[in-house]
């Protein structure tokens, strides 16, 4: 459903597909791993930028279910970088009252990553500055199937009446049901696809695709994405005239 926009037309929830690390490195004659390492700095930067712009929810697609099929060495290195990030950033996250969360098939993560992640989530659970959601080992279809399975179980037990299932009931079975849908999706690296990210939640998000490779994505690029968002008219199926009427307080 249409959510009220914050007064200055900023998104409440920004989701980011952080793509292009490998190409960034290859363009410099380096291995893909160097791109992932450089990508960590861009993560730090985007968290800062989002916080400074008072974005309430930031979701970062860091590793997909499909990414498990990459070469073993690359997967291992990504898991190592994730550990390093969780160890090195926790102080700054605390300082700025950032709440760490995660969605995805987290049970597939190596135990040490899982432990650091669980600790970051538990230690920051009381913060209310910004929710920083990591999509890890995440796949949109898997999330929807998992929700359907749990809903079916509850129906079987008589806890849910199938006739009462609507979008709201279903969405409550997704992984972080309290999050509003992303208002803005940013994808770096130039590809025009969703790559199985938040398939349910992105139904009406504004898309901003930039050719900038993730390691190069800085505060200026983030500001540009927010500016582009502010200039959009979100119509949710209505006519432009209806939308403008409503925003002036008139009847549609
Ligand atoms: C995004 O960069 C990082 C992850 C998917 C983990 P890529 O590694 O996909 O970089 P490209 O798309 O190959 O350049
Ligand atoms: C999407 O990037 C996943 C992440 C950014 C974590 P990919 O590089 O895996 O996507 P495809 O393969 O180009 O669709
Ligand atoms: Mg990629």
mmCIF file of C-alpha atoms and ligand atoms in Angstrom:
data_model
loop_
_atom_site.group_PDB
_atom_site.id
_atom_site.type_symbol
_atom_site.label_atom_id
_atom_site.label_comp_id
_atom_site.label_asym_id
_atom_site.label_seq_id
_atom_site.Cartn_x
_atom_site.Cartn_y
_atom_site.Cartn_z
ATOM 1 C CA UNK A 1 0.000 0.000 0.000
ATOM 2 C CA UNK A 2 1.040 3.600 -0.450
ATOM 3 C CA UNK A 3 2.948 4.860 2.561
ATOM 4 C CA UNK A 4 3.037 8.493 3.564
ATOM 5 C CA UNK A 5 6.262 10.041 2.328
ATOM 6 C CA UNK A 6 8.510 11.877 4.762
ATOM 7 C CA UNK A 7 8.099 15.650 4.375
ATOM 8 C CA UNK A 8 11.253 16.245 2.370
ATOM 9 C CA UNK A 9 10.437 13.485 -0.090
ATOM 10 C CA UNK A 10 13.213 11.208 1.091
ATOM 11 C CA UNK A 11 12.761 7.453 1.076
ATOM 12 C CA UNK A 12 12.205 5.795 4.458
ATOM 13 C CA UNK A 13 13.683 2.548 3.257
ATOM 14 C CA UNK A 14 16.527 2.279 0.749
ATOM 15 C CA UNK A 15 17.630 -1.122 -0.550
ATOM 16 C CA UNK A 16 20.890 -1.569 -2.454
ATOM 17 C CA UNK A 17 22.157 -4.280 -4.785
ATOM 18 C CA UNK A 18 25.888 -3.760 -4.330
ATOM 19 C CA UNK A 19 27.123 -5.055 -7.681
ATOM 20 C CA UNK A 20 30.273 -4.594 -9.742
ATOM 21 C CA UNK A 21 33.126 -5.470 -7.387
ATOM 22 C CA UNK A 22 34.587 -8.053 -9.760
ATOM 23 C CA UNK A 23 34.463 -5.820 -12.839
ATOM 24 C CA UNK A 24 35.915 -2.919 -10.863
ATOM 25 C CA UNK A 25 38.931 -5.044 -9.978
ATOM 26 C CA UNK A 26 39.304 -6.607 -13.406
ATOM 27 C CA UNK A 27 39.338 -3.152 -15.001
ATOM 28 C CA UNK A 28 42.382 -2.436 -12.814
ATOM 29 C CA UNK A 29 44.131 -5.647 -13.720
ATOM 30 C CA UNK A 30 43.465 -7.053 -10.253
ATOM 31 C CA UNK A 31 41.723 -10.178 -9.055
ATOM 32 C CA UNK A 32 38.042 -10.134 -8.083
ATOM 33 C CA UNK A 33 38.922 -10.395 -4.410
ATOM 34 C CA UNK A 34 40.526 -6.942 -4.532
ATOM 35 C CA UNK A 35 37.170 -5.632 -5.710
ATOM 36 C CA UNK A 36 35.371 -7.181 -2.765
ATOM 37 C CA UNK A 37 37.919 -5.670 -0.404
ATOM 38 C CA UNK A 38 37.384 -2.237 -1.920
ATOM 39 C CA UNK A 39 33.641 -2.852 -1.700
ATOM 40 C CA UNK A 40 33.843 -2.928 2.097
ATOM 41 C CA UNK A 41 34.862 0.737 2.155
ATOM 42 C CA UNK A 42 31.854 1.566 0.017
ATOM 43 C CA UNK A 43 29.624 -0.244 2.525
ATOM 44 C CA UNK A 44 31.026 1.905 5.320
ATOM 45 C CA UNK A 45 30.425 5.035 3.210
ATOM 46 C CA UNK A 46 26.855 4.210 2.269
ATOM 47 C CA UNK A 47 25.958 3.458 5.889
ATOM 48 C CA UNK A 48 27.351 6.866 6.848
ATOM 49 C CA UNK A 49 25.557 8.655 4.032
ATOM 50 C CA UNK A 50 22.241 6.982 4.827
ATOM 51 C CA UNK A 51 22.589 7.840 8.479
ATOM 52 C CA UNK A 52 23.455 11.450 7.710
ATOM 53 C CA UNK A 53 20.417 11.750 5.461
ATOM 54 C CA UNK A 54 18.309 10.191 8.224
ATOM 55 C CA UNK A 55 17.214 7.206 6.195
ATOM 56 C CA UNK A 56 15.349 4.999 8.660
ATOM 57 C CA UNK A 57 15.977 1.616 7.004
ATOM 58 C CA UNK A 58 18.895 0.553 4.817
ATOM 59 C CA UNK A 59 18.979 -2.954 3.340
ATOM 60 C CA UNK A 60 22.164 -4.133 1.637
ATOM 61 C CA UNK A 61 22.273 -7.167 -0.646
ATOM 62 C CA UNK A 62 25.663 -8.588 0.268
ATOM 63 C CA UNK A 63 25.432 -12.245 -0.779
ATOM 64 C CA UNK A 64 22.733 -14.135 -2.672
ATOM 65 C CA UNK A 65 21.692 -17.785 -2.531
ATOM 66 C CA UNK A 66 23.054 -17.997 -6.088
ATOM 67 C CA UNK A 67 26.425 -16.575 -4.985
ATOM 68 C CA UNK A 68 27.104 -19.860 -3.134
ATOM 69 C CA UNK A 69 27.807 -21.286 -6.592
ATOM 70 C CA UNK A 70 30.824 -19.025 -7.139
ATOM 71 C CA UNK A 71 34.349 -20.479 -6.937
ATOM 72 C CA UNK A 72 35.104 -21.733 -3.468
ATOM 73 C CA UNK A 73 37.998 -19.309 -2.951
ATOM 74 C CA UNK A 74 35.814 -16.309 -3.753
ATOM 75 C CA UNK A 75 33.043 -17.492 -1.420
ATOM 76 C CA UNK A 76 35.577 -18.081 1.369
ATOM 77 C CA UNK A 77 37.032 -14.623 0.877
ATOM 78 C CA UNK A 78 33.597 -12.993 0.956
ATOM 79 C CA UNK A 79 32.852 -14.785 4.233
ATOM 80 C CA UNK A 80 36.206 -13.638 5.612
ATOM 81 C CA UNK A 81 35.456 -10.024 4.640
ATOM 82 C CA UNK A 82 32.079 -10.272 6.278
ATOM 83 C CA UNK A 83 33.739 -11.346 9.512
ATOM 84 C CA UNK A 84 36.187 -8.508 9.236
ATOM 85 C CA UNK A 85 33.421 -6.003 8.661
ATOM 86 C CA UNK A 86 31.385 -7.241 11.624
ATOM 87 C CA UNK A 87 34.436 -7.068 13.875
ATOM 88 C CA UNK A 88 35.684 -3.658 12.762
ATOM 89 C CA UNK A 89 32.407 -1.746 12.442
ATOM 90 C CA UNK A 90 30.567 -2.624 15.599
ATOM 91 C CA UNK A 91 31.896 0.356 17.574
ATOM 92 C CA UNK A 92 30.831 2.853 14.951
ATOM 93 C CA UNK A 93 27.434 1.186 14.607
ATOM 94 C CA UNK A 94 26.911 1.437 18.355
ATOM 95 C CA UNK A 95 28.048 5.022 18.425
ATOM 96 C CA UNK A 96 25.389 5.980 15.915
ATOM 97 C CA UNK A 97 22.640 3.858 17.437
ATOM 98 C CA UNK A 98 22.408 1.607 14.395
ATOM 99 C CA UNK A 99 20.478 -1.630 14.744
ATOM 100 C CA UNK A 100 21.976 -4.523 12.773
ATOM 101 C CA UNK A 101 19.584 -7.064 11.291
ATOM 102 C CA UNK A 102 19.835 -9.831 8.724
ATOM 103 C CA UNK A 103 17.597 -11.676 6.294
ATOM 104 C CA UNK A 104 18.382 -14.782 4.253
ATOM 105 C CA UNK A 105 19.208 -18.434 4.824
ATOM 106 C CA UNK A 106 21.545 -17.571 7.689
ATOM 107 C CA UNK A 107 21.947 -21.200 8.715
ATOM 108 C CA UNK A 108 24.087 -21.703 5.604
ATOM 109 C CA UNK A 109 26.687 -19.186 6.782
ATOM 110 C CA UNK A 110 29.914 -20.490 8.335
ATOM 111 C CA UNK A 111 29.589 -20.826 12.097
ATOM 112 C CA UNK A 112 32.027 -18.026 12.888
ATOM 113 C CA UNK A 113 30.176 -15.560 10.640
ATOM 114 C CA UNK A 114 26.884 -16.629 12.138
ATOM 115 C CA UNK A 115 28.205 -16.111 15.643
ATOM 116 C CA UNK A 116 29.523 -12.603 14.898
ATOM 117 C CA UNK A 117 26.311 -11.721 13.140
ATOM 118 C CA UNK A 118 24.127 -12.999 15.973
ATOM 119 C CA UNK A 119 26.197 -11.015 18.412
ATOM 120 C CA UNK A 120 25.980 -7.801 16.363
ATOM 121 C CA UNK A 121 22.210 -8.293 16.074
ATOM 122 C CA UNK A 122 21.768 -8.949 19.792
ATOM 123 C CA UNK A 123 24.101 -6.158 20.920
ATOM 124 C CA UNK A 124 22.422 -3.521 18.762
ATOM 125 C CA UNK A 125 18.820 -4.715 19.123
ATOM 126 C CA UNK A 126 17.887 -1.770 21.332
ATOM 127 C CA UNK A 127 19.158 0.921 18.946
ATOM 128 C CA UNK A 128 16.651 3.123 17.157
ATOM 129 C CA UNK A 129 18.855 5.347 14.958
ATOM 130 C CA UNK A 130 18.708 3.347 11.731
ATOM 131 C CA UNK A 131 17.995 -0.281 10.909
ATOM 132 C CA UNK A 132 20.846 -1.717 8.843
ATOM 133 C CA UNK A 133 19.648 -4.951 7.264
ATOM 134 C CA UNK A 134 22.111 -7.316 5.618
ATOM 135 C CA UNK A 135 20.669 -9.686 3.020
ATOM 136 C CA UNK A 136 23.016 -12.645 3.310
ATOM 137 C CA UNK A 137 22.614 -15.976 1.622
ATOM 138 C CA UNK A 138 19.381 -14.311 0.554
ATOM 139 C CA UNK A 139 17.008 -15.266 -2.247
ATOM 140 C CA UNK A 140 13.613 -13.674 -2.805
ATOM 141 C CA UNK A 141 11.927 -16.829 -4.050
ATOM 142 C CA UNK A 142 13.290 -18.868 -1.153
ATOM 143 C CA UNK A 143 11.922 -16.272 1.254
ATOM 144 C CA UNK A 144 8.467 -16.458 -0.339
ATOM 145 C CA UNK A 145 8.454 -20.271 -0.400
ATOM 146 C CA UNK A 146 9.538 -20.365 3.223
ATOM 147 C CA UNK A 147 6.739 -17.967 4.159
ATOM 148 C CA UNK A 148 4.221 -20.126 2.264
ATOM 149 C CA UNK A 149 5.441 -23.248 4.066
ATOM 150 C CA UNK A 150 5.062 -21.697 7.513
ATOM 151 C CA UNK A 151 1.677 -20.254 6.624
ATOM 152 C CA UNK A 152 0.517 -23.693 5.380
ATOM 153 C CA UNK A 153 1.649 -25.252 8.657
ATOM 154 C CA UNK A 154 -0.332 -22.705 10.657
ATOM 155 C CA UNK A 155 -3.365 -23.306 8.452
ATOM 156 C CA UNK A 156 -3.035 -27.043 8.953
ATOM 157 C CA UNK A 157 -3.013 -26.512 12.705
ATOM 158 C CA UNK A 158 -6.144 -24.412 12.406
ATOM 159 C CA UNK A 159 -4.386 -21.210 13.476
ATOM 160 C CA UNK A 160 -5.085 -19.461 10.170
ATOM 161 C CA UNK A 161 -8.271 -19.646 8.141
ATOM 162 C CA UNK A 162 -7.299 -19.995 4.434
ATOM 163 C CA UNK A 163 -10.225 -17.763 3.507
ATOM 164 C CA UNK A 164 -8.723 -14.977 5.585
ATOM 165 C CA UNK A 165 -5.320 -15.048 3.860
ATOM 166 C CA UNK A 166 -4.674 -11.756 2.125
ATOM 167 C CA UNK A 167 -1.507 -9.804 1.263
ATOM 168 C CA UNK A 168 -1.157 -8.493 4.788
ATOM 169 C CA UNK A 169 -1.497 -11.930 6.387
ATOM 170 C CA UNK A 170 0.982 -13.398 3.906
ATOM 171 C CA UNK A 171 3.532 -10.587 4.290
ATOM 172 C CA UNK A 172 3.601 -11.177 8.038
ATOM 173 C CA UNK A 173 5.292 -14.513 7.294
ATOM 174 C CA UNK A 174 8.197 -12.890 5.421
ATOM 175 C CA UNK A 175 11.502 -12.472 7.221
ATOM 176 C CA UNK A 176 11.392 -8.932 8.567
ATOM 177 C CA UNK A 177 7.675 -8.175 8.449
ATOM 178 C CA UNK A 178 7.941 -4.975 10.449
ATOM 179 C CA UNK A 179 10.051 -3.265 7.756
ATOM 180 C CA UNK A 180 8.177 -1.067 5.304
ATOM 181 C CA UNK A 181 8.734 -2.030 1.664
ATOM 182 C CA UNK A 182 11.761 -0.291 0.131
ATOM 183 C CA UNK A 183 10.808 3.058 -1.391
ATOM 184 C CA UNK A 184 13.985 3.130 -3.431
ATOM 185 C CA UNK A 185 16.127 0.351 -4.883
ATOM 186 C CA UNK A 186 19.622 1.312 -5.991
ATOM 187 C CA UNK A 187 21.593 -1.103 -8.149
ATOM 188 C CA UNK A 188 25.208 -0.356 -8.954
ATOM 189 C CA UNK A 189 27.167 -2.026 -11.753
ATOM 190 C CA UNK A 190 24.635 -1.179 -14.441
ATOM 191 C CA UNK A 191 22.637 -4.415 -14.764
ATOM 192 C CA UNK A 192 18.881 -3.946 -15.187
ATOM 193 C CA UNK A 193 17.680 -6.918 -13.165
ATOM 194 C CA UNK A 194 16.583 -7.849 -9.654
ATOM 195 C CA UNK A 195 18.745 -10.970 -9.300
ATOM 196 C CA UNK A 196 16.205 -12.566 -6.932
ATOM 197 C CA UNK A 197 16.320 -9.690 -4.432
ATOM 198 C CA UNK A 198 13.247 -8.849 -2.283
ATOM 199 C CA UNK A 199 10.803 -10.009 -4.959
ATOM 200 C CA UNK A 200 7.730 -9.407 -2.822
ATOM 201 C CA UNK A 201 8.849 -6.182 -1.175
ATOM 202 C CA UNK A 202 10.047 -4.401 -4.331
ATOM 203 C CA UNK A 203 6.630 -4.566 -6.008
ATOM 204 C CA UNK A 204 6.243 -0.767 -6.035
ATOM 205 C CA UNK A 205 9.745 0.492 -5.304
ATOM 206 C CA UNK A 206 11.377 3.158 -7.434
ATOM 207 C CA UNK A 207 14.421 1.759 -9.243
ATOM 208 C CA UNK A 208 17.685 3.628 -9.623
ATOM 209 C CA UNK A 209 20.273 1.802 -11.685
ATOM 210 C CA UNK A 210 23.693 3.372 -11.974
ATOM 211 C CA UNK A 211 26.663 2.228 -14.060
ATOM 212 C CA UNK A 212 28.987 3.129 -11.184
ATOM 213 C CA UNK A 213 30.699 -0.008 -9.880
ATOM 214 C CA UNK A 214 30.093 -0.665 -6.180
ATOM 215 C CA UNK A 215 33.632 0.153 -4.916
ATOM 216 C CA UNK A 216 33.344 3.579 -6.577
ATOM 217 C CA UNK A 217 29.896 4.320 -5.168
ATOM 218 C CA UNK A 218 30.304 7.265 -2.814
ATOM 219 C CA UNK A 219 28.268 9.911 -0.985
ATOM 220 C CA UNK A 220 27.797 11.915 -4.204
ATOM 221 C CA UNK A 221 26.272 8.909 -5.956
ATOM 222 C CA UNK A 222 23.997 8.246 -2.999
ATOM 223 C CA UNK A 223 22.869 11.873 -2.985
ATOM 224 C CA UNK A 224 22.178 11.623 -6.710
ATOM 225 C CA UNK A 225 19.979 8.563 -6.152
ATOM 226 C CA UNK A 226 18.019 10.364 -3.432
ATOM 227 C CA UNK A 227 17.591 13.429 -5.642
ATOM 228 C CA UNK A 228 16.302 11.281 -8.485
ATOM 229 C CA UNK A 229 13.896 9.626 -6.060
ATOM 230 C CA UNK A 230 12.598 12.963 -4.775
ATOM 231 C CA UNK A 231 11.739 14.005 -8.299
ATOM 232 C CA UNK A 232 9.651 10.896 -9.001
ATOM 233 C CA UNK A 233 5.890 10.771 -8.874
ATOM 234 C CA UNK A 234 4.737 7.528 -7.252
ATOM 235 C CA UNK A 235 1.359 6.752 -8.722
ATOM 236 C CA UNK A 236 0.474 3.272 -7.421
ATOM 237 C CA UNK A 237 -1.798 2.706 -10.403
ATOM 238 C CA UNK A 238 -3.608 6.027 -10.166
ATOM 239 C CA UNK A 239 -3.536 8.785 -12.734
ATOM 240 C CA UNK A 240 -1.100 11.654 -12.294
ATOM 241 C CA UNK A 241 -4.040 14.004 -11.713
ATOM 242 C CA UNK A 242 -5.385 11.825 -8.900
ATOM 243 C CA UNK A 243 -2.004 11.736 -7.218
ATOM 244 C CA UNK A 244 -1.551 15.498 -7.411
ATOM 245 C CA UNK A 245 -5.092 16.014 -6.116
ATOM 246 C CA UNK A 246 -4.397 13.806 -3.135
ATOM 247 C CA UNK A 247 -1.117 15.456 -2.265
ATOM 248 C CA UNK A 248 -2.991 18.784 -2.191
ATOM 249 C CA UNK A 249 -5.443 17.230 0.230
ATOM 250 C CA UNK A 250 -8.277 17.002 -2.286
ATOM 251 C CA UNK A 251 -10.450 13.986 -3.002
ATOM 252 C CA UNK A 252 -9.270 11.598 -5.740
HETATM 253 C C1 LIG B 1 28.921 -7.816 -6.104
HETATM 254 O O1 LIG B 1 29.922 -7.732 -7.037
HETATM 255 C C2 LIG B 1 29.335 -8.565 -4.874
HETATM 256 C C3 LIG B 1 28.668 -9.870 -4.718
HETATM 257 C C4 LIG B 1 27.808 -10.378 -5.544
HETATM 258 C C5 LIG B 1 29.020 -10.641 -3.552
HETATM 259 P P1 LIG B 1 30.215 -8.892 -8.070
HETATM 260 O O2 LIG B 1 31.186 -9.838 -7.433
HETATM 261 O O3 LIG B 1 28.980 -9.519 -8.556
HETATM 262 O O4 LIG B 1 30.934 -8.096 -9.222
HETATM 263 P P2 LIG B 1 30.705 -8.255 -10.797
HETATM 264 O O5 LIG B 1 29.243 -8.117 -11.050
HETATM 265 O O6 LIG B 1 31.226 -9.596 -11.159
HETATM 266 O O7 LIG B 1 31.484 -7.141 -11.384
HETATM 267 C C1 LIG B 2 23.545 -9.657 -7.025
HETATM 268 O O1 LIG B 2 24.704 -9.553 -7.754
HETATM 269 C C2 LIG B 2 23.861 -10.158 -5.647
HETATM 270 C C3 LIG B 2 24.582 -9.224 -4.793
HETATM 271 C C4 LIG B 2 24.907 -8.001 -5.094
HETATM 272 C C5 LIG B 2 24.912 -9.708 -3.493
HETATM 273 P P1 LIG B 2 25.159 -10.729 -8.741
HETATM 274 O O2 LIG B 2 26.405 -10.295 -9.382
HETATM 275 O O3 LIG B 2 25.209 -12.020 -8.022
HETATM 276 O O4 LIG B 2 23.945 -10.765 -9.775
HETATM 277 P P2 LIG B 2 23.905 -11.326 -11.264
HETATM 278 O O5 LIG B 2 24.577 -12.654 -11.232
HETATM 279 O O6 LIG B 2 24.655 -10.367 -12.128
HETATM 280 O O7 LIG B 2 22.460 -11.365 -11.600
HETATM 281 MG MG1 LIG B 3 27.744 -9.105 -10.115
#
